[in-house]
Coordinates of C-alpha atoms and ligand atoms in Angstrom, one line a residue:
X1 CA -29.5 30.3 13.5
X2 CA -30.2 32.6 16.7
X3 CA -30.6 29.5 19.1
X4 CA -28.1 27.1 17.8
X5 CA -24.5 26.7 19.2
X6 CA -21.6 24.0 17.8
X7 CA -19.3 23.4 19.9
X8 CA -16.6 21.0 20.9
X9 CA -15.0 19.7 23.7
X10 CA -11.0 19.7 23.6
X11 CA -8.5 18.0 26.2
X12 CA -5.5 16.3 27.0
X13 CA -6.4 12.6 26.8
X14 CA -7.8 11.1 30.2
X15 CA -8.8 14.6 31.5
X16 CA -12.4 13.2 30.5
X17 CA -14.1 14.3 27.7
X18 CA -16.3 11.8 27.0
X19 CA -17.8 11.1 30.0
X20 CA -18.8 14.8 30.5
X21 CA -20.4 14.5 27.0
X22 CA -22.3 11.7 28.4
X23 CA -23.5 13.5 31.2
X24 CA -24.1 16.2 28.8
X25 CA -26.1 14.1 27.0
X26 CA -28.1 12.8 29.9
X27 CA -28.5 15.9 31.3
X28 CA -30.6 17.4 28.1
X29 CA -32.7 13.8 28.1
X30 CA -30.7 13.6 24.8
X31 CA -30.2 9.5 26.3
X32 CA -30.5 6.8 29.0
X33 CA -26.5 6.4 29.9
X34 CA -27.2 2.4 31.6
X35 CA -23.7 1.7 31.1
X36 CA -20.6 1.9 29.4
X37 CA -19.9 5.4 26.9
X38 CA -21.8 6.1 24.3
X39 CA -19.8 8.2 22.0
X40 CA -16.8 5.8 21.4
X41 CA -18.7 2.8 19.7
X42 CA -15.6 0.5 17.9
X43 CA -15.0 -2.2 20.5
X44 CA -11.0 -1.0 19.7
X45 CA -11.6 3.1 20.9
X46 CA -13.8 1.2 24.6
X47 CA -10.8 -0.5 24.5
X48 CA -8.1 2.0 24.5
X49 CA -10.9 5.0 25.8
X50 CA -9.3 6.9 23.2
X51 CA -11.7 8.5 20.9
X52 CA -10.4 7.8 17.5
X53 CA -12.7 8.7 15.1
X54 CA -15.5 12.5 15.7
X55 CA -18.9 12.1 15.5
X56 CA -21.4 15.0 16.4
X57 CA -24.7 15.0 18.2
X58 CA -27.3 17.2 18.7
X59 CA -29.0 17.7 21.8
X60 CA -32.1 20.5 23.1
X61 CA -31.7 22.3 25.8
X62 CA -34.2 24.6 27.9
X63 CA -32.8 28.1 28.8
X64 CA -35.7 31.0 29.2
X65 CA -38.4 29.5 27.9
X66 CA -36.9 29.5 24.4
X67 CA -35.4 25.3 23.2
X68 CA -31.4 26.1 22.1
X69 CA -29.9 23.6 19.6
X70 CA -26.9 22.1 20.8
X71 CA -24.5 20.1 19.0
X72 CA -21.4 18.8 20.2
X73 CA -18.9 17.7 17.9
X74 CA -16.9 15.2 19.0
X75 CA -13.0 15.6 18.6
X76 CA -10.7 12.4 18.6
X77 CA -7.6 12.7 20.8
X78 CA -4.6 11.8 19.8
X79 CA -1.4 13.5 17.8
X80 CA -2.4 11.3 14.9
X81 CA -5.1 12.1 14.5
X82 CA -4.6 15.7 15.0
X83 CA -6.1 16.8 11.1
X84 CA -9.4 15.9 11.6
X85 CA -9.4 17.0 15.2
X86 CA -9.0 20.7 13.1
X87 CA -11.8 20.4 11.7
X88 CA -13.6 19.4 14.3
X89 CA -12.9 22.9 15.7
X90 CA -13.2 24.8 12.7
X91 CA -16.8 23.4 12.1
X92 CA -17.9 25.0 15.5
X93 CA -18.2 28.8 17.7
X94 CA -17.1 27.6 20.9
X95 CA -15.1 25.4 22.8
X96 CA -15.2 23.6 26.3
X97 CA -11.4 22.9 27.5
X98 CA -11.7 20.4 30.2
X99 CA -8.5 20.4 32.3
X100 CA -8.6 17.2 35.0
X101 CA -7.8 19.4 38.3
X102 CA -5.6 16.5 39.5
X103 CA -2.8 16.7 36.7
X104 CA -3.2 20.2 35.1
X105 CA -2.4 21.7 32.0
X106 CA -0.8 18.7 29.8
X107 CA 0.7 18.7 26.2
X108 CA -2.2 18.5 24.4
X109 CA -4.4 21.0 26.7
X110 CA -2.3 23.4 24.9
X111 CA -2.1 21.9 21.5
X112 CA -5.6 21.4 21.2
X113 CA -6.5 25.3 22.9
X114 CA -4.2 26.6 19.9
X115 CA -6.0 24.9 17.6
X116 CA -9.2 26.7 18.9
X117 CA -7.7 30.0 19.4
X118 CA -6.0 30.0 15.6
X119 CA -10.6 29.5 15.0
X120 CA -11.3 31.9 17.1
X121 CA -13.8 29.9 19.3
X122 CA -15.1 31.5 22.5
X123 CA -13.3 28.9 25.0
X124 CA -15.3 27.7 28.6
X125 CA -12.0 26.1 30.6
X126 CA -14.0 23.3 32.7
X127 CA -12.1 22.4 35.5
X128 CA -13.0 18.5 35.9
X129 CA -12.7 15.9 38.3
X130 CA -12.8 18.2 41.5
X131 CA -15.0 15.8 43.5
X132 CA -11.3 13.7 43.1
X133 CA -9.2 13.7 46.8
X134 CA -6.5 14.6 45.2
X135 CA -7.1 17.5 42.9
X136 CA -5.5 20.6 43.4
X137 CA -8.0 23.6 41.9
X138 CA -6.2 26.4 43.2
X139 CA -2.9 25.9 41.4
X140 CA -4.8 24.3 38.8
X141 CA -6.9 27.1 38.1
X142 CA -4.1 29.7 37.6
X143 CA -2.6 27.4 35.1
X144 CA -5.4 28.6 33.2
X145 CA -5.4 31.9 34.1
X146 CA -1.9 31.8 33.4
X147 CA -2.6 30.2 29.7
X148 CA -5.7 31.7 28.8
X149 CA -5.5 34.9 29.7
X150 CA -9.1 34.7 31.7
X151 CA -10.9 35.4 35.0
X152 CA -11.0 33.1 38.1
X153 CA -14.7 33.3 38.0
X154 CA -14.9 32.1 34.4
X155 CA -13.4 28.8 35.0
X156 CA -16.0 26.2 36.0
X157 CA -15.6 23.7 38.4
X158 CA -17.0 20.2 37.7
X159 CA -17.3 16.8 38.1
X160 CA -18.2 14.7 35.2
X161 CA -18.0 11.7 37.2
X162 CA -20.4 13.5 40.1
X163 CA -22.3 15.4 37.6
X164 CA -21.6 18.6 39.6
X165 CA -21.3 21.6 37.9
X166 CA -22.6 19.5 34.4
X167 CA -26.0 22.2 34.7
X168 CA -23.7 25.2 34.5
X169 CA -22.2 24.2 31.9
X170 CA -25.2 23.8 30.0
X171 CA -25.9 27.6 30.4
X172 CA -22.5 28.7 29.8
X173 CA -23.0 26.9 26.3
X174 CA -25.8 28.5 25.4
X175 CA -24.7 32.0 27.0
X176 CA -21.1 32.5 26.3
X177 CA -20.5 30.6 22.6
X178 CA -21.7 32.2 20.1
X179 CA -24.8 31.4 18.1
X180 CA -23.5 30.3 14.1
X181 CA -22.8 32.7 11.4
X182 CA -22.9 33.2 7.8
X183 CA -25.6 34.1 5.1
X184 CA -28.7 31.4 4.5
X185 CA -29.4 33.4 0.8
X186 CA -25.9 33.2 -0.6
X187 CA -24.5 30.0 -2.6
X188 CA -24.4 26.9 -0.4
X189 CA -20.7 25.6 1.1
X190 CA -20.5 23.4 4.1
X191 CA -17.6 22.2 5.1
X192 CA -17.1 18.6 6.2
X193 CA -15.4 17.7 9.4
X194 CA -15.7 13.5 9.4
X195 CA -17.2 10.6 7.4
X196 CA -18.0 7.2 8.5
X197 CA -18.8 4.1 6.2
X198 CA -21.8 2.2 7.6
X199 CA -22.1 -1.3 5.4
X200 CA -25.3 -0.9 3.7
X201 CA -25.3 2.9 2.9
X202 CA -22.1 4.0 1.9
X203 CA -20.4 6.7 3.4
X204 CA -22.1 9.6 5.2
X205 CA -20.3 12.8 5.7
X206 CA -20.8 14.5 8.6
X207 CA -21.3 18.7 7.6
X208 CA -21.7 21.5 9.0
X209 CA -23.8 24.5 6.7
X210 CA -21.4 27.8 6.7
X211 CA -23.0 29.4 4.2
X212 CA -26.6 29.2 2.7
X213 CA -28.8 26.1 3.1
X214 CA -29.4 22.0 1.3
X215 CA -32.3 20.0 0.6
X216 CA -32.4 16.3 -0.6
X217 CA -32.2 15.4 -3.8
X218 CA -30.3 18.5 -4.7
X219 CA -27.3 17.8 -6.5
X220 CA -24.3 18.7 -5.1
X221 CA -20.8 19.2 -6.1
X222 CA -17.1 18.2 -3.0
X223 CA -15.4 21.7 -5.0
X224 CA -11.8 20.1 -3.8
X225 CA -12.2 16.4 -5.0
X226 CA -14.4 18.0 -8.0
X227 CA -17.2 15.3 -7.1
X228 CA -20.5 15.1 -8.3
X229 CA -23.5 13.1 -5.8
X230 CA -27.8 13.6 -5.4
X231 CA -27.6 14.2 -1.8
X232 CA -29.9 11.0 -0.9
X233 CA -30.6 11.7 2.5
X234 CA -29.9 14.5 4.2
X235 CA -30.5 15.0 7.6
X236 CA -28.9 16.1 11.7
X237 CA -27.3 13.4 13.7
X238 CA -29.2 12.9 17.1
X239 CA -28.6 9.4 18.5
X240 CA -29.7 8.1 14.4
X241 CA -29.7 9.9 12.3
X242 CA -32.8 11.6 12.0
X243 CA -33.3 12.6 8.2
X244 CA -34.6 16.6 7.2
X245 CA -35.5 17.9 3.8
X246 CA -34.0 21.1 4.5
X247 CA -31.0 22.0 6.2
X248 CA -29.8 26.1 6.7
X249 CA -27.1 27.7 7.3
X250 CA -25.6 27.4 10.7
X251 CA -27.0 23.8 11.5
X252 CA -24.5 20.6 11.7
X253 CA -25.2 17.6 9.5
X254 CA -25.0 14.2 7.5
X255 CA -25.4 14.3 4.1
X256 CA -26.0 10.4 2.8
X257 CA -24.8 10.3 -1.5
X258 CA -24.4 6.6 -2.8
X259 CA -20.6 7.6 -1.7
X260 CA -19.0 3.9 -1.4
X261 CA -15.3 4.3 -0.2
X262 CA -14.0 6.8 2.3
X263 CA -11.1 7.7 -0.1
X264 CA -13.8 9.2 -2.2
X265 CA -14.1 11.8 0.3
X266 CA -12.0 14.2 1.9
X267 CA -12.3 15.9 5.4
X268 CA -11.6 19.6 5.0
X269 CA -13.6 19.5 1.8
X270 CA -16.0 22.3 1.5
X271 CA -19.6 20.9 -0.3
X272 CA -21.5 23.5 -2.6
X273 CA -24.6 22.9 -4.7
X274 CA -24.1 22.8 -8.4
X275 CA -26.9 25.1 -9.9
X276 CA -25.3 27.5 -7.3
X277 CA -21.9 27.5 -6.8
X278 CA -19.9 29.0 -3.9
X279 CA -16.9 31.3 -5.9
X280 CA -14.6 29.0 -3.2
X281 CA -13.9 26.4 -1.0
X282 CA -13.6 26.4 2.7
X283 CA -9.7 26.9 3.7
X284 CA -7.7 24.9 5.5
X285 CA -8.0 22.1 3.2
X286 CA -5.4 19.6 3.4
X287 CA -5.3 15.9 2.0
X288 CA -3.2 14.1 4.9
X289 CA -0.4 12.2 4.4
X290 CA 0.4 8.5 5.6
X291 CA 3.8 10.0 8.2
X292 CA 4.9 6.7 9.4
X293 CA 5.2 3.2 7.1
X294 CA 5.7 -0.1 7.8
X295 CA 5.5 -3.6 5.7
X296 CA 2.4 -5.8 6.2
X297 CA 3.5 -9.6 5.6
X298 CA 1.2 -12.7 5.5
X299 CA 2.8 -15.3 7.6
X300 CA 1.6 -18.2 5.1
X301 CA 2.9 -16.8 1.9
X302 CA -0.8 -18.3 -0.2
X303 CA -2.5 -15.1 2.0
X304 CA -0.9 -12.4 0.1
X305 CA -5.3 -12.3 -1.8
X306 CA -6.4 -12.0 1.7
X307 CA -4.0 -9.3 3.2
X308 CA -4.8 -7.5 0.4
X309 CA -9.0 -7.8 0.0
X310 CA -8.6 -7.3 4.5
X311 CA -6.9 -4.3 3.8
X312 CA -9.2 -2.7 1.1
X313 CA -12.3 -3.1 3.2
X314 CA -10.3 -1.3 5.8
X315 CA -9.7 1.2 3.0
X316 CA -13.5 1.9 2.7
X317 CA -13.9 3.2 6.5
X318 CA -10.1 4.2 6.5
X319 CA -8.8 7.1 3.8
X320 CA -6.3 7.4 5.8
X321 CA -4.5 4.5 5.1
X322 CA -2.0 3.3 2.2
X323 CA -0.7 0.4 0.9
X324 CA 1.2 -0.7 -2.4
X325 CA 2.4 -4.1 -3.0
X326 CA 6.2 -4.8 -2.0
X327 CA 8.3 -7.9 -1.9
X328 CA 11.0 -9.2 0.7
X329 CA 13.5 -11.3 0.2
X330 CA 13.2 -12.2 3.9
X331 CA 9.3 -12.1 4.4
X332 CA 7.4 -12.7 0.6
X333 CA 5.2 -11.3 -0.7
X334 CA 3.3 -8.3 1.1
X335 CA 2.6 -4.2 1.2
X336 CA 4.1 -0.7 2.7
X337 CA 1.3 0.6 5.0
X338 CA 1.2 4.6 5.8
X339 CA -0.1 5.5 8.8
X340 CA -1.1 8.3 10.3
X341 CA 1.7 7.3 13.6
X342 CA 2.3 4.9 15.7
X343 CA -1.3 4.2 17.1
X344 CA -2.9 4.0 13.6
X345 CA -0.6 1.3 12.4
X346 CA -0.9 -0.7 15.7
X347 CA -5.1 0.3 15.5
X348 CA -5.1 -1.9 11.7
X349 CA -2.6 -4.3 13.2
X350 CA -5.3 -5.2 15.4
X351 CA -7.7 -4.4 13.1
X352 CA -6.7 -7.2 11.0
X353 CA -6.1 -8.9 13.5
X354 CA -9.7 -9.5 15.4
X355 CA -12.2 -8.1 12.0
X356 CA -10.0 -10.4 9.5
X357 CA -8.4 -12.8 11.4
X358 CA -5.1 -12.1 9.3
X359 CA -2.2 -13.0 11.0
X360 CA 0.7 -11.0 9.8
X361 CA 4.6 -10.0 10.2
X362 CA 4.7 -6.1 11.1
X363 CA 8.2 -4.7 10.5
X364 CA 10.0 -2.1 11.8
X365 CA 8.4 1.4 11.5
X366 CA 9.6 4.3 9.7
X367 CA 9.0 7.1 8.3
X368 CA 9.8 8.8 4.6
X369 CA 13.2 9.6 3.7
X370 CA 13.7 12.2 1.1
X371 CA 16.9 10.7 -1.3
X372 CA 18.4 13.1 -3.7
X373 CA 21.5 11.8 -6.5
X374 CA 24.3 13.5 -8.0
X375 CA 22.1 14.8 -9.9
X376 CA 19.7 17.2 -8.3
X377 CA 16.8 14.5 -8.2
X378 CA 14.6 13.5 -5.3
X379 CA 13.4 10.3 -4.1
X380 CA 10.8 9.3 -1.8
X381 CA 11.7 6.4 -0.3
X382 CA 9.2 4.6 2.4
X383 CA 11.7 1.1 2.9
X384 CA 15.1 1.5 4.1
X385 CA 15.5 -1.8 2.4
X386 CA 14.6 0.5 -1.2
X387 CA 18.0 2.3 -0.8
X388 CA 19.9 3.0 -3.7
X389 CA 23.6 2.9 -3.1
X390 CA 25.4 5.1 -0.6
X391 CA 27.9 6.3 -3.4
X392 CA 24.7 7.5 -5.9
X393 CA 23.2 9.3 -2.8
X394 CA 24.0 13.5 -2.9
X395 CA 22.1 13.7 0.5
X396 CA 18.8 12.4 2.4
X397 CA 16.7 14.5 4.4
X398 CA 14.1 13.4 7.1
X399 CA 11.1 14.9 8.5
X400 CA 11.1 16.8 11.5
X401 CA 8.7 17.6 14.4
X402 CA 8.6 19.8 17.0
X403 CA 7.6 18.4 20.2
X404 CA 6.3 19.9 22.8
X405 CA 6.6 17.9 26.8
X406 CA 5.4 19.6 29.7
X407 CA 6.9 17.9 33.2
X408 CA 7.6 18.5 36.7
X409 CA 11.4 20.7 36.6
X410 CA 12.9 17.2 38.6
X411 CA 12.6 15.7 35.6
X412 CA 14.5 18.0 33.2
X413 CA 18.0 16.8 33.4
X414 CA 16.6 13.1 32.0
X415 CA 14.3 14.5 29.9
X416 CA 16.5 16.4 28.2
X417 CA 19.6 13.8 28.0
X418 CA 16.7 11.7 26.3
X419 CA 16.1 13.9 23.8
X420 CA 19.9 14.8 23.1
X421 CA 20.2 10.8 22.7
X422 CA 17.4 11.7 20.2
X423 CA 19.0 14.1 18.3
X424 CA 16.5 16.3 19.7
X425 CA 17.6 20.5 19.4
X426 CA 16.0 22.4 22.8
X427 CA 14.1 25.6 21.2
X428 CA 12.8 27.4 23.9
X429 CA 11.9 26.7 27.2
X430 CA 8.7 28.0 29.6
X431 CA 7.2 28.2 32.5
X432 CA 3.5 26.6 32.9
X433 CA 3.4 26.9 36.6
X434 CA 5.5 26.8 39.6
X435 CA 7.1 23.5 39.0
X436 CA 6.4 22.9 35.9
X437 CA 8.2 23.7 32.1
X438 CA 6.8 23.1 28.7
X439 CA 10.4 22.6 26.4
X440 CA 10.0 22.6 22.6
X441 CA 12.5 20.7 20.9
X442 CA 12.7 20.0 17.0
X443 CA 13.6 16.3 16.6
X444 CA 13.5 14.2 13.3
X445 CA 10.5 12.1 13.8
X446 CA 12.0 8.8 12.8
X447 CA 12.8 8.7 16.5
X448 CA 10.2 9.8 17.5
X449 CA 8.4 6.4 16.0
X450 CA 10.3 3.6 18.0
X451 CA 10.0 4.2 21.3
X452 CA 10.5 7.5 22.3
X453 CA 7.3 8.2 24.6
X454 CA 7.3 4.7 26.7
X455 CA 11.1 6.2 27.6
X456 CA 9.5 9.5 28.1
X457 CA 7.1 8.3 30.4
X458 CA 9.3 5.7 32.4
X459 CA 12.1 8.4 33.1
X460 CA 9.5 11.2 34.0
X461 CA 7.4 8.8 36.1
X462 CA 4.2 9.7 34.1
X463 CA 4.9 13.4 34.9
X464 CA 5.5 14.6 31.1
X465 CA 3.6 14.8 28.6
X466 CA 3.8 14.8 24.8
X467 CA 2.7 16.3 21.6
X468 CA 4.6 17.4 18.5
X469 CA 3.8 18.5 14.5
X470 CA 4.9 18.5 11.9
X471 CA 8.0 21.2 10.9
X472 CA 9.2 19.9 7.3
X473 CA 12.4 17.7 5.6
X474 CA 16.2 18.4 7.2
X475 CA 19.8 17.2 5.9
X476 CA 20.5 14.6 8.4
X477 CA 23.8 12.4 8.1
X478 CA 21.8 8.9 7.6
X479 CA 23.3 5.5 6.5
X480 CA 21.6 2.1 6.3
X481 CA 22.1 -1.0 8.8
X482 CA 21.9 -4.5 7.3
X483 CA 20.9 -7.1 9.8
X484 CA 22.3 -10.5 8.8
X485 CA 21.7 -13.7 10.1
X486 CA 24.0 -17.1 8.5
X487 CA 25.5 -14.4 6.1
X488 CA 22.1 -14.1 5.1
X489 CA 20.7 -10.4 4.8
X490 CA 17.4 -10.2 6.1
X491 CA 16.3 -7.1 4.5
X492 CA 12.8 -7.1 6.4
X493 CA 15.2 -5.9 9.7
X494 CA 17.4 -3.2 7.4
X495 CA 17.4 0.6 8.9
X496 CA 18.7 3.4 8.8
X497 CA 20.3 5.2 11.1
X498 CA 22.3 8.1 11.7
X499 CA 26.4 7.5 11.3
X500 CA 27.0 9.0 14.9
X501 CA 24.7 6.2 16.0
X502 CA 25.5 3.5 13.7
X503 CA 28.4 1.3 15.5
X504 CA 26.2 1.3 19.1
X505 CA 22.9 0.6 17.2
X506 CA 24.2 -2.1 15.1
X507 CA 25.9 -3.8 18.6
X508 CA 22.4 -3.2 20.5
X509 CA 20.6 -4.9 17.5
X510 CA 22.3 -8.0 17.2
X511 CA 23.0 -7.7 21.0
X512 CA 18.5 -7.6 21.2
X513 CA 17.9 -10.0 18.8
X514 CA 20.7 -13.0 20.0
X515 CA 17.6 -12.7 23.1
X516 CA 15.1 -12.7 20.5
X517 CA 15.6 -15.3 18.5
X518 CA 15.0 -18.8 20.3
X519 CA 17.6 -21.5 19.7
X520 CA 17.7 -24.1 17.3
X521 CA 19.9 -27.1 16.3
X522 CA 22.2 -25.1 14.5
X523 CA 24.5 -21.6 15.6
X524 CA 22.3 -18.6 13.8
X525 CA 25.2 -15.8 13.2
X526 CA 24.1 -12.7 13.8
X527 CA 25.8 -9.4 12.0
X528 CA 25.2 -6.1 11.4
X529 CA 27.0 -4.1 8.7
X530 CA 27.4 -1.3 6.7
X531 CA 27.7 -1.6 3.1
X532 CA 29.9 -4.7 3.1
X533 CA 31.6 -3.4 6.6
X534 CA 30.7 -6.2 9.5
X535 CA 30.3 -3.4 12.1
X536 CA 28.7 -6.7 14.9
X537 CA 28.3 -10.1 15.7
X538 CA 26.5 -12.6 18.2
X539 CA 26.2 -16.1 18.3
X540 CA 22.9 -17.8 19.3
X541 CA 23.7 -21.4 19.9
X542 CA 22.4 -24.5 18.9
X543 CA 20.3 -25.8 21.2
X544 CA 16.9 -28.0 20.8
X545 CA 14.4 -25.8 23.2
X546 CA 12.2 -28.5 24.9
X547 CA 9.3 -26.3 26.4
X548 CA 8.2 -29.0 28.4
X549 CA 11.5 -29.8 30.5
X550 CA 10.3 -27.1 33.7
X551 CA 7.8 -29.1 34.1
X552 CA 9.4 -32.7 36.3
X553 CA 7.0 -35.0 35.1
X554 CA 3.9 -35.1 36.2
X555 CA 1.1 -32.9 35.5
X556 CA 0.2 -33.6 31.6
X557 CA -2.6 -30.6 31.6
X558 CA 0.3 -28.4 32.3
X559 CA 1.8 -30.0 30.0
X560 CA -0.3 -29.8 27.2
X561 CA -1.3 -25.4 27.9
X562 CA 2.5 -25.4 27.4
X563 CA 3.0 -27.3 24.3
X564 CA -0.4 -25.4 22.8
X565 CA 1.1 -21.9 24.0
X566 CA 4.6 -23.1 21.4
X567 CA 2.4 -24.4 19.3
X568 CA 1.1 -20.9 19.2
X569 CA 4.6 -19.1 19.3
X570 CA 5.1 -20.4 16.3
X571 CA 2.8 -19.7 14.1
X572 CA 4.2 -15.7 14.0
X573 CA 7.3 -17.0 12.8
X574 CA 8.4 -16.6 9.3
X575 CA 11.3 -19.1 7.7
X576 CA 14.5 -16.7 7.0
X577 CA 16.6 -19.1 5.2
X578 CA 17.0 -21.7 7.7
X579 CA 16.2 -19.6 10.5
X580 CA 13.0 -19.5 12.3
X581 CA 12.5 -15.8 12.5
X582 CA 9.6 -14.5 15.4
X583 CA 7.3 -11.4 14.9
X584 CA 9.2 -9.9 18.1
X585 CA 12.6 -10.1 16.6
X586 CA 10.6 -7.9 13.3
X587 CA 9.9 -4.7 16.1
X588 CA 13.5 -5.4 18.1
X589 CA 14.8 -2.1 17.2
X590 CA 12.0 -1.0 19.1
X591 CA 13.5 -2.1 22.3
X592 CA 16.9 -0.7 22.3
X593 CA 18.6 0.8 25.5
Ligands
GTP1 P1 -10.2 9.7 25.7 O1 -10.8 10.1 24.8 O2 -8.9 9.5 26.0 O3 -9.5 11.2 25.8 O4 -10.1 10.4 27.1 P2 -11.2 11.6 28.0 O5 -11.1 12.6 28.1 O6 -12.5 11.0 27.2 O7 -11.4 10.7 28.8 P3 -12.6 9.9 30.2 O8 -13.6 10.7 29.4 O9 -12.0 8.6 29.1 O10 -12.0 9.9 31.5 C1 -10.8 9.2 32.1 C2 -10.9 9.1 33.1 O11 -11.7 9.4 34.6 C3 -12.6 7.7 32.9 O12 -11.7 6.1 34.0 C4 -13.5 8.3 34.2 O13 -14.1 7.3 34.3 C5 -12.6 9.0 34.5 N1 -13.2 10.6 35.0 C6 -13.4 11.1 33.5 N2 -14.0 12.3 34.4 C7 -14.0 12.5 36.0 C8 -14.6 13.2 37.2 O14 -15.1 14.5 37.1 N3 -14.5 12.7 38.6 C9 -13.6 11.0 38.4 N4 -13.7 11.0 39.9 N5 -13.0 10.7 37.4 C10 -13.4 10.8 36.5

C-alpha cells in the first residue's frame, strides 16, 4: 500500500488534461503514443475533445530504487457529469490541478478544486502550456497562490505538449501525494467510481478498495442496490484489463461479474463481501437524476419500435439516460427522454444518428416542474404539454442552480444584464485577480437549458467561463404558452415561460417560426396563445420554393446536387396538419434573442 499513489487530473475544459495524461503514460513507458490521444476512446469524444466517460489506468514508476504504482483516474470535464467527477475524486488521495498559463483559473478549475478540497486531496498545482508565447506564468501563478493559499514554489511549470516539466510532475506525485490508508484486515469496502459496457463481457465496474481485500470468485454484495454477484474476474487496468487473483486495500481495479446492463451498477455504490459484510456503505452515494428532458420522436411513425430498441441499447452503457413512451398530437408516438444536461442530450442524439441510423425529431428541452394543486398535492411534470389546466394549479416550482461565472471586469456589465434577463439573482461578486471577477448567480435551470451558454460566450467574446450546481426547487410564476399552426395547436412547441416575459416570448417565437417554416402552397398562420388568448401572430406567405431557380439553367450537376439537398432536407420534416415542419422549427425557442 505504501507504494501506491492514486490521483486524478482536474482542469477546466481544454486546459490540457488529456494531453498531460498522455505524457505521463508515455514517460512511464505505459504506452507509446503514435497519434491521437489514448484516454478518449470513443469517436465522439475525440471530435468533441471532451472526456465523456472516466477511465483509470495503472502506471509503474521508479523512484529511489523502488517501483511505485501510480493509478491515474480520469475525470470527465463537463458539468453534466459532475457526480461522476465527485466519485472519481473520492477514489484518490491527490490530484494535479492543471491550469492553462494562457487562460488562468476558470470556473471549472474552481468547482473541481472545491470537490478535491472537500475530499481532502493533496493538490499539486501545475501551470500548463508554458511553451506558448502568450503564456502569463507570473499572473496565473498569483491567481493559483491566491486560490490555494500555497507557495509559488509549490507550483510546477510544465508543457504537456513539449514534455517540459513532466518528470517533475511524476516526482511530485510520489513525494507529495500520500499513499492510500485503510485496513487490509477489515471487511471489504470498495468504491465504484465508474463502469463501462463491454458487448462481450457485460458491465465492467471500476473500483478502489478503501478497506479489506477481494479475491476472484468471491461472492460480493453491492450495498446500495442490494444485489449479489460472483467476482468472475478481477484485475488491474493497464492498457488492457490485466486479471489478478487478489486485490488489496488501496488498489484500483475492475470487476467482471456477468452484469448485463449499466442500470444495475450505480456509480458511488460500495462493494463488500457477502460472507464478511462491512457495517456501512461508503458515504456520498447518490442516484443521479436527469435534469433536462426532451421528446424524441421517429420521423417515420413505423420506426417507433426501432427507436425503443435503440434507446434500450444506449441505456445498456449509459445508465443516466432515462426514457418513457409518450405521444404528441403533432409528432405521434415517441419517447420523453431524461438527460443529465444539454451536452448529454446532444451526445445521445448524435449516437442515435450514428450508431443506430435513427432519424429523429427532438423537441425543445425543458426541466422538470413541481406542480402543486389546490389540495397541496405535488405532481412532477416533465413535459409542458402535460401541464394540468391553469385553474387547477395552486403554484409551480422549478429547479434552480447556483452559477459561477468567471470573467474580465470589462464584461461584467453585459453579463449582469444577460443574467438579469434570465431571471438571475446576484448572490456574490468576488475578485479572482486584478481584472478578473467571479460572479455567483442563482438562476432557474430552465434559463440555462435554453441558449444561455452561447450568449454568455458571445457577449464576453469567449472570456467567460461558467459552471453550476443545482440548489433545489423554488416557486415561480410560470404559464404555458401554446403555438398554433393554421389554428392547430402544436403540443410539441408548447413551453412554460415566466409571466413577465410571456408576451415578448410569444412574439419572438412567432417571428422565429416564420423564418424557419418553408413557404408552402398555401398561407400558414402562426399564432402564440396563452389559454384561449392569442398574444401574437405571423403569416408565412404561400409560394412554391423552387431551389433550382437560382441556378439560371446551365450546370446540371449543381442542379442535381441542390435537388438532392432538398430531398435530404425534407427527411427531417414532420407533417403537422398539412404543414411541413422542419426539425429546426421544433428547436426555434433555443435561438430567440
Ligand atoms: P477536455 O478533455 O476537453 O477537458 O480538454 P483537456 O483539458 O483534456 O485538454 P486537451 O488535453 O485536449 O488539450 C486542449 C488543447 O490544448 C489541445 O489542442 C492540446 O494539443 C493543447 N495543449 C495541451 N497542453 C498543451 C501545452 O502544454 N502546450 C500547448 N501549446 N498546447 C497544449
